[in-house]
Amino acid sequence: MVEEFPDIPGCCIDGLIAEGGMAVVYSAVQQALDRRVAVKVMKAGDDNNTQRFLQEARYLATLNHRHVVTIYDVGTLADGRRYLTMEILPGGDLRNRLKQGLDTRQIRTWILELADALQVVHQQGMVHRDIKPANILFRADGSLVLSDFGIAKNPHVDVELTQAGSVVGSPAYSSPEQVSARPVDARSDQYSLGIVLLEMLFGYNPYRAEEYAATLVNQLQMSVPTMPSNLKSWQPVLDRLLAKDPDQRFVDMVALKRAVPPEEGCQVLSAAVGRQDDPTLISTRSVEPTKHRVRPWSIVWLLGVVVLVGIIGLWGVYRYRIYEDLQLAQQRFRTGWYMDPAAGSALDYYHRVLARDAHNSQALAGLAALKQMFVRKVSIAEIHHDWVQAATNLRQARRVSPEDPALVTMQTMLQQEQARYEEAHRHAKGEPARDSGHHAKAHHGSSWNRFMHNLFGK
């Protein structure tokens, strides 16, 4: 069976390059100039996808940089789908290069090129929000190109674009502020770039877990891995890029480029460099006790030491119980035992930790990730108009954070959105409308999108 390609004015499509959730990319020849191009054709979808597609075209048109993909044209097919033509990048993506293994000279060059590209992006007031190996492509000459600006954000114009439930970014490369639905800025791209750098050096992404929820927890809690001795010069750069607090990252990409270590020879790294099960392992050593003659006055001192050791021992037990409960909470999170049955669930263990240490950052971050997971499920259920599932997930989110006013507002907004949808459904079937009216229906839908946009900060 011969594959049927879309008819692109002025282009002759000759193959499929890739297919994603929102678009399909074809290889083609632009006939007037006799040059090879890539044609990105949007799949049939809702208005949000159309706006994102047009947003990508507009963003790329404002960027003129060697390490940012070049756009040639944008248009509309006969069936209404949008398309854009851009330079074709035959060198594959970074995922393929990672499988082959890299050397430190390549890594240094590519990080500097990515920093150059992101410097231009950020100077235009944009945030890419999806820095990952699949979006880092290569030309035939080996030069690096940053691509896929479909979910990039301009804080000044990107008002209601993020539809409820759209998971913006890729969790394995997302910053803590992204996965916890806080506002993002250019520093979020630094964190994602840090994970890409770590993956180039290690050959794998240590923040990626088998479960989606566990990956979120890693982004919120996992410490920066310790570099092996042959890569120690990269540790200060990674410590800044992967700081959980955005204020501790670099001021901008210029500062990052200054911090990149100088080239010191060329080390060839394997596709998976020295995985450490626990990079924060602390080594211990034994010390031979010193012999002393016991004097009478030392008995009082000895009793004091015994009391002190007892206090330290109790404190150690107390801290160990917190550590143990945190480990159990994270294990429950990874296996999907979130809150039911309540006893022994992730929620239960996080509460146990907070009962002992009300300000424990790991437990608070775990609860934030748990709430965020259910909020995203609410959003996804709303997109599919599954109101029962949306309400169930919202109840779960409120169990995690019962005092969160945003969740109270979400419940009201969700009820309004359900009423709007059901009213529109009745209207489509020709049934008489209720009191809400057409204007209210449109207003509610707009309000829900605006509310979710503000909640997710995207």
PDB file of N, CA and C in Angstrom, residues 8 86 129 199 214 242 253 259 335 357 392 394:
ATOM      1  N   ILE A   8       1.432  19.708  -0.466  1.00  0.00           N
ATOM      2  CA  ILE A   8       1.977  20.965   0.036  1.00  0.00           C
ATOM      3  C   ILE A   8       2.330  21.857  -1.159  1.00  0.00           C
ATOM      4  N   MET A  86      10.670  24.043   7.010  1.00  0.00           N
ATOM      5  CA  MET A  86      11.875  24.460   7.724  1.00  0.00           C
ATOM      6  C   MET A  86      13.076  23.688   7.197  1.00  0.00           C
ATOM      7  N   ARG A 129      10.928  25.482  27.558  1.00  0.00           N
ATOM      8  CA  ARG A 129      10.130  24.578  28.407  1.00  0.00           C
ATOM      9  C   ARG A 129      10.151  23.114  27.998  1.00  0.00           C
ATOM     10  N   GLU A 199      23.069  13.674  31.440  1.00  0.00           N
ATOM     11  CA  GLU A 199      22.858  12.472  30.634  1.00  0.00           C
ATOM     12  C   GLU A 199      24.000  12.274  29.635  1.00  0.00           C
ATOM     13  N   ALA A 214       7.012   8.860  40.395  1.00  0.00           N
ATOM     14  CA  ALA A 214       8.348   8.779  41.000  1.00  0.00           C
ATOM     15  C   ALA A 214       9.312   9.743  40.317  1.00  0.00           C
ATOM     16  N   LEU A 242      21.334  22.416  38.321  1.00  0.00           N
ATOM     17  CA  LEU A 242      20.337  21.509  38.895  1.00  0.00           C
ATOM     18  C   LEU A 242      19.915  21.904  40.308  1.00  0.00           C
ATOM     19  N   MET A 253      22.564  32.707  30.486  1.00  0.00           N
ATOM     20  CA  MET A 253      23.396  31.772  29.724  1.00  0.00           C
ATOM     21  C   MET A 253      24.826  32.276  29.549  1.00  0.00           C
ATOM     22  N   ALA A 259      31.226  29.596  33.101  1.00  0.00           N
ATOM     23  CA  ALA A 259      31.500  28.560  34.096  1.00  0.00           C
ATOM     24  C   ALA A 259      31.872  27.214  33.492  1.00  0.00           C
ATOM     25  N   THR A 335       5.058   2.859  43.636  1.00  0.00           N
ATOM     26  CA  THR A 335       4.246   1.684  43.307  1.00  0.00           C
ATOM     27  C   THR A 335       2.766   2.015  43.157  1.00  0.00           C
ATOM     28  N   ASP A 357       8.353  16.329  62.173  1.00  0.00           N
ATOM     29  CA  ASP A 357       9.112  17.486  61.668  1.00  0.00           C
ATOM     30  C   ASP A 357       8.207  18.257  60.721  1.00  0.00           C
ATOM     31  N   THR A 392     -13.667  12.758  41.225  1.00  0.00           N
ATOM     32  CA  THR A 392     -12.967  11.813  42.100  1.00  0.00           C
ATOM     33  C   THR A 392     -11.528  12.254  42.336  1.00  0.00           C
ATOM     34  N   LEU A 394     -10.296  15.243  42.007  1.00  0.00           N
ATOM     35  CA  LEU A 394     -10.265  16.493  42.761  1.00  0.00           C
ATOM     36  C   LEU A 394     -10.447  16.228  44.255  1.00  0.00           C
TER      37      LEU A 394
END
